[in-house]
XYZ file of C-alpha atoms in Angstrom:
692
model
C 91.640 61.532 94.287
C 88.915 64.169 94.665
C 88.731 67.169 92.364
C 89.685 69.602 95.140
C 92.690 67.443 96.164
C 93.727 67.387 92.525
C 93.565 71.215 92.447
C 95.748 71.422 95.564
C 98.213 68.924 94.062
C 98.542 71.167 90.995
C 99.246 74.273 93.119
C 102.771 75.652 93.576
C 103.508 78.473 96.035
C 106.978 79.738 95.162
C 109.224 82.689 95.835
C 111.878 84.146 93.544
C 114.798 85.112 95.788
C 118.396 86.289 95.298
C 121.071 88.928 95.847
C 120.310 92.398 94.498
C 120.851 92.691 90.713
C 120.996 88.916 90.179
C 117.914 89.131 87.932
C 114.940 88.099 90.103
C 112.463 90.594 88.722
C 113.574 90.010 85.121
C 113.069 86.270 85.606
C 109.605 86.842 87.118
C 108.622 89.113 84.216
C 109.709 86.427 81.725
C 107.773 83.749 83.634
C 104.619 85.873 83.491
C 105.124 86.437 79.770
C 105.639 82.762 78.883
C 102.705 81.657 81.018
C 100.421 84.100 79.209
C 99.896 86.275 82.298
C 101.297 89.314 80.477
C 101.647 90.047 76.768
C 104.518 92.509 76.924
C 107.736 91.811 78.818
C 108.474 94.473 81.439
C 112.068 95.689 81.678
C 113.792 96.837 84.893
C 116.026 99.293 83.025
C 113.031 100.827 81.254
C 110.944 101.068 84.456
C 108.136 99.049 82.841
C 108.047 95.961 85.086
C 104.738 94.559 86.291
C 106.069 93.336 89.643
C 108.102 96.449 90.560
C 105.018 98.671 90.426
C 105.941 101.328 93.021
C 107.338 104.589 91.596
C 110.453 104.283 93.736
C 111.066 100.696 92.571
C 110.989 101.803 88.948
C 113.124 104.881 89.608
C 115.768 103.030 91.620
C 115.655 99.820 89.556
C 115.284 97.658 92.679
C 112.530 95.662 94.351
C 111.401 97.244 97.624
C 108.249 95.322 98.506
C 107.450 91.684 97.775
C 104.794 91.460 95.066
C 102.410 88.527 94.669
C 100.963 87.203 91.445
C 99.828 83.916 89.927
C 99.970 82.203 86.561
C 99.162 78.857 84.967
C 101.736 76.514 83.408
C 101.032 72.935 82.299
C 97.726 72.986 84.208
C 99.565 74.026 87.390
C 98.479 77.114 89.319
C 101.729 78.856 90.302
C 101.470 81.530 93.008
C 104.630 83.647 92.819
C 106.139 86.139 95.247
C 108.965 88.275 93.833
C 111.062 89.358 96.812
C 113.538 92.248 97.284
C 117.272 91.568 97.031
C 118.463 94.530 99.100
C 119.317 93.615 102.687
C 117.378 96.603 104.106
C 114.158 94.869 103.038
C 115.007 91.450 104.468
C 111.646 91.324 106.299
C 109.916 90.952 102.926
C 112.003 87.846 102.215
C 111.492 86.481 105.738
C 107.703 86.623 105.689
C 107.503 85.366 102.104
C 109.591 82.267 102.864
C 107.460 81.602 105.944
C 104.358 80.997 103.796
C 105.878 79.508 100.626
C 106.335 75.840 99.755
C 109.274 76.222 97.365
C 111.835 78.684 96.091
C 113.587 79.597 92.858
C 116.980 81.033 93.806
C 118.715 83.169 91.174
C 122.506 83.472 91.093
C 124.573 85.846 88.982
C 126.733 83.650 86.706
C 129.528 86.237 86.846
C 129.513 87.071 90.575
C 128.500 83.597 91.785
C 127.318 83.295 95.401
C 127.144 86.788 96.896
C 126.570 87.810 100.520
C 122.839 88.458 100.256
C 122.580 85.098 98.466
C 123.937 83.516 101.636
C 121.505 85.460 103.798
C 118.382 84.468 101.849
C 119.685 80.902 101.608
C 119.903 80.734 105.402
C 116.375 82.112 105.672
C 115.082 79.437 103.262
C 116.958 76.735 105.191
C 115.401 77.956 108.461
C 111.930 77.333 107.047
C 113.040 74.097 105.276
C 111.944 75.441 101.891
C 112.892 73.132 98.969
C 114.722 75.046 96.236
C 115.745 74.915 92.614
C 118.501 77.256 91.406
C 119.022 79.218 88.204
C 122.484 80.520 87.293
C 121.618 83.682 85.378
C 123.559 85.980 83.035
C 125.439 83.117 81.352
C 125.846 85.375 78.307
C 127.881 87.953 80.255
C 131.673 88.269 80.121
C 133.151 86.328 83.034
C 130.164 84.009 83.522
C 131.227 80.596 84.815
C 128.618 77.917 85.547
C 130.970 75.399 87.154
C 132.564 78.022 89.414
C 129.119 79.062 90.654
C 128.282 75.400 91.426
C 131.502 75.072 93.446
C 130.756 78.305 95.324
C 127.289 76.970 96.186
C 128.808 73.816 97.625
C 131.506 75.689 99.548
C 129.685 78.789 100.810
C 126.137 77.456 101.140
C 127.110 73.925 102.241
C 124.485 72.521 99.892
C 124.273 69.480 97.638
C 124.051 71.435 94.366
C 123.304 69.062 91.473
C 123.319 70.425 87.890
C 120.393 69.124 85.846
C 121.435 71.297 82.905
C 124.712 72.341 81.289
C 125.352 75.516 79.288
C 126.145 75.258 75.580
C 128.853 77.814 75.049
C 129.730 80.664 77.394
C 129.708 84.461 77.493
C 129.015 85.886 74.002
C 128.878 82.376 72.482
C 126.248 81.147 74.952
C 123.470 79.772 72.769
C 121.515 77.146 74.611
C 121.213 74.469 77.258
C 121.700 70.735 77.541
C 118.864 69.067 79.459
C 120.572 66.232 81.353
C 117.298 64.583 82.390
C 115.806 64.280 78.894
C 119.245 64.197 77.176
C 118.262 66.886 74.715
C 119.773 70.175 73.568
C 117.616 73.305 73.824
C 118.293 76.212 71.484
C 116.656 79.632 71.909
C 115.961 82.188 69.210
C 115.897 85.969 69.713
C 112.089 85.965 69.675
C 111.958 83.586 72.663
C 111.131 80.394 70.770
C 112.722 77.193 72.064
C 113.880 74.420 69.732
C 114.635 70.892 70.952
C 117.358 68.949 69.117
C 119.842 66.129 69.574
C 122.907 66.834 71.689
C 125.900 67.923 69.577
C 128.696 65.352 69.420
C 131.174 67.443 71.446
C 128.782 67.496 74.448
C 127.731 63.820 74.505
C 130.503 62.555 76.758
C 130.037 65.239 79.437
C 126.253 64.785 79.193
C 126.493 61.046 79.914
C 128.915 61.634 82.797
C 126.839 64.461 84.298
C 123.591 62.489 84.028
C 125.279 59.613 85.835
C 126.273 62.022 88.613
C 122.628 63.104 89.027
C 121.623 59.446 89.450
C 124.410 58.944 92.013
C 123.287 61.941 94.098
C 119.607 61.001 94.011
C 120.283 57.284 94.585
C 121.835 58.082 97.993
C 118.322 58.676 99.355
C 116.110 56.885 96.817
C 115.725 53.096 96.713
C 114.258 53.019 93.189
C 117.276 54.749 91.705
C 119.704 52.925 94.002
C 118.649 49.584 92.512
C 119.044 50.942 88.983
C 122.439 52.411 89.893
C 123.736 49.183 91.457
C 122.526 47.080 88.528
C 123.872 49.637 86.043
C 120.409 49.770 84.460
C 119.180 52.457 82.107
C 117.124 55.087 83.966
C 114.255 56.510 81.949
C 113.151 60.136 82.114
C 110.040 59.542 84.261
C 111.958 57.508 86.871
C 114.787 60.056 87.109
C 112.377 62.986 87.264
C 110.390 61.315 90.083
C 113.626 60.655 91.986
C 114.802 64.261 91.606
C 111.403 65.451 92.846
C 111.525 63.291 95.978
C 115.124 64.311 96.767
C 114.371 68.016 96.197
C 111.281 68.030 98.396
C 113.265 66.229 101.118
C 116.008 68.903 100.813
C 118.557 66.209 99.947
C 119.600 67.923 96.724
C 119.205 71.297 95.027
C 118.754 71.021 91.230
C 120.701 73.727 89.356
C 119.776 75.160 85.949
C 121.240 77.931 83.818
C 120.407 80.569 81.224
C 119.923 84.273 80.639
C 116.620 85.763 81.791
C 117.242 89.024 79.936
C 117.816 87.204 76.629
C 114.947 84.785 77.391
C 117.191 81.709 77.439
C 116.174 78.933 79.806
C 113.011 80.454 81.274
C 110.499 77.828 80.044
C 112.590 74.959 81.513
C 112.504 76.754 84.888
C 108.689 76.770 84.729
C 108.796 73.055 83.879
C 111.105 72.453 86.863
C 108.724 74.319 89.205
C 105.951 71.924 88.137
C 108.171 68.816 88.143
C 110.309 69.254 91.257
C 108.882 71.778 93.725
C 106.226 70.642 96.226
C 102.498 71.203 96.216
C 100.826 71.979 99.562
C 100.085 68.231 99.781
C 103.820 67.434 99.672
C 104.709 69.631 102.635
C 104.273 68.563 106.273
C 100.879 69.575 107.738
C 100.961 72.821 109.699
C 101.074 72.580 113.501
C 99.770 75.076 116.038
C 98.496 75.465 119.588
C 94.849 75.449 120.578
C 94.528 78.697 122.603
C 92.161 77.356 125.266
C 94.153 74.191 126.091
C 97.615 75.121 124.717
C 97.816 71.610 123.265
C 99.406 71.092 119.858
C 97.045 70.419 116.973
C 97.646 69.602 113.315
C 95.885 71.049 110.282
C 96.025 69.217 106.956
C 95.836 70.899 103.519
C 92.251 69.830 102.897
C 89.324 72.034 101.912
C 87.035 70.115 104.276
C 89.327 70.737 107.292
C 88.773 73.637 109.746
C 90.126 76.956 108.511
C 93.697 77.893 109.466
C 95.395 80.809 107.676
C 98.369 83.033 108.464
C 98.401 86.801 107.858
C 101.869 87.499 106.474
C 101.637 91.001 104.994
C 99.621 94.202 105.454
C 99.295 96.775 102.668
C 97.411 100.065 102.584
C 95.808 100.231 99.145
C 94.610 103.694 98.012
C 91.530 102.182 96.314
C 90.282 99.378 98.571
C 91.906 100.301 101.889
C 93.664 97.873 104.196
C 94.658 94.610 102.489
C 95.712 91.591 104.561
C 97.661 88.935 102.659
C 96.775 85.404 103.791
C 98.222 81.948 103.213
C 95.477 79.352 103.701
C 96.929 76.165 105.200
C 93.677 74.272 105.712
C 89.997 74.773 104.995
C 88.651 77.541 102.795
C 87.978 81.265 103.166
C 84.815 82.701 101.650
C 83.935 86.288 100.966
C 81.580 87.575 103.692
C 82.476 84.795 106.153
C 82.995 85.406 109.858
C 86.461 84.312 111.026
C 88.319 84.272 114.338
C 91.675 85.920 115.053
C 93.162 83.481 117.549
C 95.919 85.898 118.592
C 93.702 88.881 119.469
C 90.697 86.761 120.477
C 88.403 88.816 118.224
C 85.898 87.768 115.584
C 86.115 89.582 112.266
C 84.300 89.430 108.956
C 85.957 88.969 105.578
C 84.797 91.733 103.250
C 86.162 90.992 99.794
C 88.800 88.522 98.632
C 91.312 89.232 95.881
C 93.822 87.296 93.831
C 96.686 89.747 93.475
C 98.804 90.587 90.448
C 101.330 93.095 91.835
C 99.079 96.104 92.625
C 96.163 94.881 90.470
C 93.329 92.860 91.980
C 90.917 90.210 90.739
C 87.957 89.697 93.073
C 87.152 86.074 93.936
C 84.506 84.511 96.142
C 86.574 81.759 97.756
C 90.186 80.743 98.419
C 90.930 77.047 98.761
C 93.439 75.272 100.971
C 96.983 75.950 99.823
C 96.039 79.286 98.257
C 97.403 82.794 98.740
C 95.144 85.847 98.535
C 94.422 89.269 100.024
C 91.386 90.114 102.167
C 89.614 93.386 102.909
C 87.767 93.848 106.203
C 90.255 92.448 108.745
C 90.781 95.688 110.669
C 92.341 94.197 113.816
C 94.635 91.665 112.132
C 98.409 92.185 112.110
C 101.353 90.434 110.475
C 101.809 86.999 112.040
C 98.226 86.622 113.309
C 96.269 83.410 112.753
C 92.833 83.558 111.104
C 90.808 80.437 111.804
C 87.438 78.772 112.275
C 85.707 80.255 115.377
C 84.674 76.744 116.463
C 88.161 75.261 115.997
C 90.656 77.928 117.096
C 94.392 77.437 116.559
C 97.449 79.687 116.807
C 100.095 79.020 114.165
C 103.734 79.898 114.745
C 104.156 83.593 114.060
C 106.877 85.299 112.016
C 109.934 86.699 113.770
C 111.734 89.766 112.442
C 115.120 91.298 113.303
C 115.230 94.396 115.470
C 115.983 97.746 113.756
C 119.607 98.923 113.865
C 119.454 102.477 112.428
C 117.400 105.443 113.626
C 116.700 108.960 112.366
C 114.737 111.805 113.888
C 111.888 113.085 111.756
C 110.265 116.477 112.313
C 107.193 117.724 110.432
C 107.598 121.093 108.694
C 104.162 122.506 109.583
C 101.181 122.048 111.897
C 99.261 120.322 109.094
C 102.158 117.882 108.641
C 102.283 117.332 112.407
C 98.649 116.201 112.417
C 99.217 113.768 109.563
C 102.595 112.327 110.448
C 101.604 110.011 113.321
C 98.818 108.318 111.364
C 101.027 108.032 108.265
C 103.976 106.534 110.160
C 101.709 104.054 111.943
C 100.364 102.845 108.591
C 103.898 102.380 107.273
C 104.944 100.557 110.460
C 101.960 98.251 110.080
C 103.152 97.312 106.585
C 106.799 96.746 107.564
C 107.483 94.913 110.861
C 111.170 95.985 110.860
C 110.176 99.656 110.823
C 109.519 101.123 114.282
C 108.165 104.504 115.395
C 108.927 105.993 118.796
C 108.112 109.394 120.261
C 110.842 110.804 122.540
C 109.122 112.712 125.349
C 112.325 114.464 126.449
C 113.330 115.899 123.053
C 109.868 116.081 121.493
C 111.249 114.252 118.447
C 109.724 111.348 116.569
C 112.314 108.604 115.994
C 111.929 106.128 113.160
C 114.099 103.026 113.059
C 114.821 100.381 110.459
C 117.352 97.951 109.015
C 119.339 100.460 106.985
C 119.679 103.911 105.470
C 117.971 102.949 102.207
C 114.870 101.648 103.996
C 114.480 104.904 105.959
C 115.140 106.968 102.838
C 112.374 105.077 101.009
C 109.982 105.636 103.934
C 110.741 109.376 104.002
C 109.995 109.550 100.270
C 106.751 107.599 100.711
C 105.674 110.066 103.430
C 106.043 112.901 100.947
C 104.542 111.208 97.882
C 101.812 108.919 99.209
C 100.787 110.689 102.406
C 101.627 114.296 101.378
C 103.599 114.853 104.598
C 106.598 117.218 104.476
C 109.276 116.553 107.097
C 112.938 117.128 107.912
C 115.009 113.996 108.500
C 118.180 113.968 110.622
C 121.380 112.071 109.877
C 121.179 108.333 110.684
C 122.340 107.153 114.069
C 122.997 103.777 115.619
C 120.276 101.944 117.553
C 122.387 100.693 120.460
C 120.992 98.170 122.952
C 121.795 97.253 126.547
C 121.934 93.871 128.262
C 123.128 92.274 131.488
C 126.063 89.884 131.922
C 125.289 88.322 135.332
C 122.208 87.361 137.336
C 120.793 89.618 140.031
C 117.911 89.809 142.499
C 116.286 93.041 143.713
C 113.177 94.430 145.341
C 110.908 97.155 144.054
C 108.639 98.841 146.588
C 106.164 101.509 145.578
C 104.375 102.889 148.644
C 102.521 106.213 148.683
C 100.153 107.576 151.282
C 98.305 110.835 150.639
C 94.993 111.750 152.223
C 92.603 109.102 150.930
C 93.510 105.749 149.436
C 97.222 105.008 149.195
C 99.330 102.979 146.759
C 101.115 99.764 147.705
C 103.140 97.412 145.511
C 106.036 95.188 146.604
C 107.882 92.939 144.137
C 111.007 90.768 144.316
C 112.491 90.096 140.889
C 115.291 87.872 139.633
C 116.919 88.755 136.315
C 119.347 86.669 134.262
C 121.003 87.044 130.838
C 119.809 84.999 127.849
C 121.560 83.988 124.648
C 121.889 86.762 122.101
C 118.740 86.982 120.015
C 116.423 85.324 122.571
C 114.630 88.574 123.421
C 112.639 89.032 126.639
C 111.118 86.290 128.756
C 108.840 86.870 131.736
C 108.291 84.093 134.290
C 105.829 84.024 137.194
C 107.144 81.905 140.093
C 104.860 83.280 142.793
C 103.309 80.705 145.113
C 100.667 80.755 147.805
C 98.902 83.948 146.780
C 101.800 86.197 147.787
C 100.575 88.626 145.144
C 97.109 88.198 143.573
C 97.170 86.912 139.960
C 95.441 89.996 138.606
C 98.535 92.110 139.378
C 101.066 89.876 137.565
C 100.367 91.418 134.143
C 100.912 94.874 135.673
C 104.268 93.755 137.050
C 105.188 92.469 133.593
C 104.199 95.802 132.036
C 106.390 97.660 134.556
C 109.364 95.403 133.863
C 108.918 95.885 130.116
C 108.764 99.669 130.574
C 112.041 99.626 132.507
C 113.692 97.455 129.842
C 112.566 99.803 127.072
C 114.257 102.738 128.798
C 117.516 101.070 129.906
C 119.720 102.288 132.759
C 123.170 102.976 131.255
C 122.368 105.215 128.314
C 118.617 104.930 127.855
C 118.744 102.187 125.204
C 116.407 99.153 125.296
C 117.593 96.173 127.337
C 117.452 92.908 125.376
C 117.992 89.170 125.884
C 116.989 88.876 129.539
C 114.669 86.685 131.589
C 112.779 88.369 134.437
C 111.245 86.116 137.092
C 108.832 87.305 139.806
C 109.764 85.292 142.908
C 108.167 87.076 145.852
C 106.466 90.221 147.105
C 103.522 91.433 149.137
C 100.312 93.378 148.709
C 97.827 95.453 150.702
C 94.147 94.522 150.581
C 93.051 98.154 150.277
C 95.969 100.133 148.825
C 97.342 97.733 146.183
C 96.501 98.562 142.559
C 97.613 97.878 138.998
C 99.561 101.132 138.835
C 101.325 100.411 142.145
C 102.520 96.989 140.954
C 103.506 98.367 137.558
C 105.696 100.952 139.308
C 107.099 98.315 141.689
C 107.905 95.995 138.754
C 109.697 98.830 136.973
C 111.693 99.755 140.083
C 112.701 96.121 140.699
C 113.796 95.683 137.094
C 115.952 98.815 137.154
C 117.548 97.716 140.436
C 118.338 94.281 138.945
C 119.915 95.777 135.827
C 122.141 98.068 137.933
C 123.337 95.053 139.964
C 123.816 92.724 136.967
C 126.866 94.295 135.281
C 124.978 95.878 132.403
C 126.786 96.587 129.130
C 126.031 98.492 125.934
C 125.662 96.468 122.737
C 126.307 97.780 119.241
C 125.062 96.325 115.943
C 127.771 94.555 113.962
C 127.374 94.371 110.190
C 128.605 91.617 107.937
C 130.484 93.283 105.068
C 131.775 91.874 101.788
C 134.013 94.158 99.738
C 134.914 93.323 96.126
C 137.955 95.261 94.910
C 140.525 95.026 92.118
C 143.725 93.550 93.577
C 145.728 96.780 93.150
C 143.561 98.503 95.774
C 143.508 95.584 98.251
C 146.063 97.081 100.674
C 144.333 100.473 100.842
C 140.904 98.881 101.317
C 142.165 96.658 104.159
C 143.873 99.673 105.769
C 140.609 101.615 105.643
C 138.655 98.734 107.158
C 141.199 98.266 109.957
C 140.858 101.949 110.870
C 137.129 101.370 111.376
C 137.423 98.661 114.060
C 136.614 95.900 111.558
C 137.434 92.234 112.011
C 138.561 90.634 108.743
C 137.485 87.002 108.438
C 139.061 86.075 105.119
C 140.014 87.111 101.596
C 139.157 85.201 98.405
C 140.678 85.745 94.970
C 138.522 85.589 91.851
C 140.157 86.420 88.512
C 141.864 89.661 89.527
C 139.193 90.616 92.078
C 139.769 90.310 95.830
C 136.705 89.582 97.964
C 137.129 90.618 101.594
C 134.801 89.103 104.224
C 134.689 91.099 107.445
C 132.572 92.419 110.311
C 132.176 96.155 110.863
C 130.460 98.102 113.669
C 127.479 99.984 112.220
C 128.684 103.239 113.796
C 131.812 103.044 111.609
C 129.911 102.301 108.398
C 128.188 105.639 107.723
C 129.762 107.242 104.674
C 131.771 104.111 103.836
C 130.404 104.047 100.267
C 132.039 107.435 99.606
C 135.316 106.352 101.253
C 135.470 103.160 99.192
C 134.803 104.988 95.930
C 137.634 107.393 96.744
C 140.110 104.633 97.652
C 139.377 102.475 94.595
C 138.726 105.156 91.957
C 135.117 104.000 91.932
C 136.000 100.401 90.962
C 135.262 98.597 94.265
C 131.817 97.669 95.576
C 130.479 96.350 98.857
C 127.520 94.612 100.474
C 126.527 95.204 104.085
C 123.859 93.601 106.234
C 123.126 93.307 109.947
C 124.634 90.202 111.563
C 124.638 90.417 115.382
C 124.978 92.599 118.482
C 128.256 92.770 120.409
C 129.356 94.488 123.639
C 131.289 97.735 123.114
C 134.668 98.459 124.727
C 134.898 100.507 127.935
C 136.170 103.558 126.033
C 133.333 103.314 123.526
C 130.791 102.836 126.323
C 132.057 105.999 128.028
C 131.663 108.010 124.794
C 128.094 106.772 124.349
C 127.062 107.422 127.957
C 128.675 110.885 127.886
C 126.534 111.846 124.887
C 123.483 110.465 126.707
C 124.167 112.564 129.819
C 124.687 115.720 127.732
C 121.472 115.005 125.796
C 119.541 114.795 129.039
């Protein structure tokens, strides 16, 4: 094996992901400390964390933006991304998982599998990211390792396999049994780990649990299957290799335990990252389309291969300017090199390259295949763009993000603020793909939209602190959508004749509904030069404009396919603007014929309440048009799973506190769009007509 291949083999690109307050950032801080990356352990409660470096993160005690860093453990280079746990910042998790090879998922040993845990688990499954799990807070009252394992199997539908067992529980939690090496690990208050023989009372369960690991791995591993059938002794190296193969193949998920805050079990997690999670060489080679031929091509994680890298994050740094975070899948990137953006079709030059440690930077000259770094100089590169070798262009699959569901109007307080606000909002929108900015011509207001109230609150605070823009922010309102329920065909004719040259555009359009979440598709089915090719893009632009404005209540139309089937043109009078107008007119006519409906965002809600308040909580939810899916009982706590229209959710936190004397809590995240009732549609359209 060459030296560079060896370096790639010793690389791990991992993300630390979990529900809010499960202990992700604390675990990351401990990892950095044990690997020698930092000398003092940062604390979330003290606001001294390395990874939560933004003022608002330290003030609120939550992670808002994913932070990248790297460390070395057992000769392995571990690139780490610490992701947010709050659902409003789900885009940070989405784009991180898109470029990572493995994940460390943290669960709260008291709460078990929580709703956001399910959401990030689904995201990791979508990208086929191998995972190891860490059940945290085993020293807390109510912590239960086995219950968390069962919840993982039931709620996540995963093959969770413990490779450790806790020694003691709650206040008596003192250490861990390593089932692979059959050793007990004790941890002192100063973070030192002592290895010893397994106490007598744990030997029977250790032998049984180790046998269960072999059974699970043997189902997909011939080496261990033979040992299992022959009842042979399995040594540590053989079992470890089998666990690695099964983990990388997503056949099993190894589960560990400990307490990140008390520094119990952190070093074994670092060992597990090296032992069980994949290097870039263990993952399938990246596939993409060659832009000139649209044929699929493969890029292998080799330094000698043509460059292929994905831009997954944009950050505006006050010291170095615009930073573009890149994951290099093949080839190498060098400082000063000319690269090609295959999405925009533009050549750009890399200025400087940095290895990132939260908001600190270490300048490097080159990033090898499998690496993650930030580049300065890529002015026309956006999230999801492919950076590649100009001679060997390729477009990698981009990153998809959910559409915003909440909007607020934002109005600058002065003329100076007015001048700054557009540029500032555009920079923030560039950093966060789920944050959208729209200027309403009719009201003169600037609308900003996002995934939740907290996200928009954070953005408003950033405007004030980072960009020195003072603005008034309205109350949040729902970002409704429109769609069609049947197919329709209509003509759009834009004909004007005034003095000199006229305008002529004639388009026949068919429109049909798509599955929810499919977005907008545009198809050109023109034949025989009915309309010249150069006008097709103008027709598409007109259709898109009509969809953005809607026809029922002015909300964007989603999940439709528009097909141009016929039309006509005039050799002298036809123009781009004429066909854009004709496309818009045809689209609006189709929507009016196709039984359009208004869609509202539906949130998935999980409420945890003491049993004595269960009836009142359910009554409150029923009054808000919720649909209750189920109720689980967990040691005196009732967990209600339900769906709630976003329009009914504003102020729910206050209502719930009042109902439960402050003892209930809830999680809420966007789930899907659903058609509103006729009565609700009439209320929405009435407000729209009055607003106009």
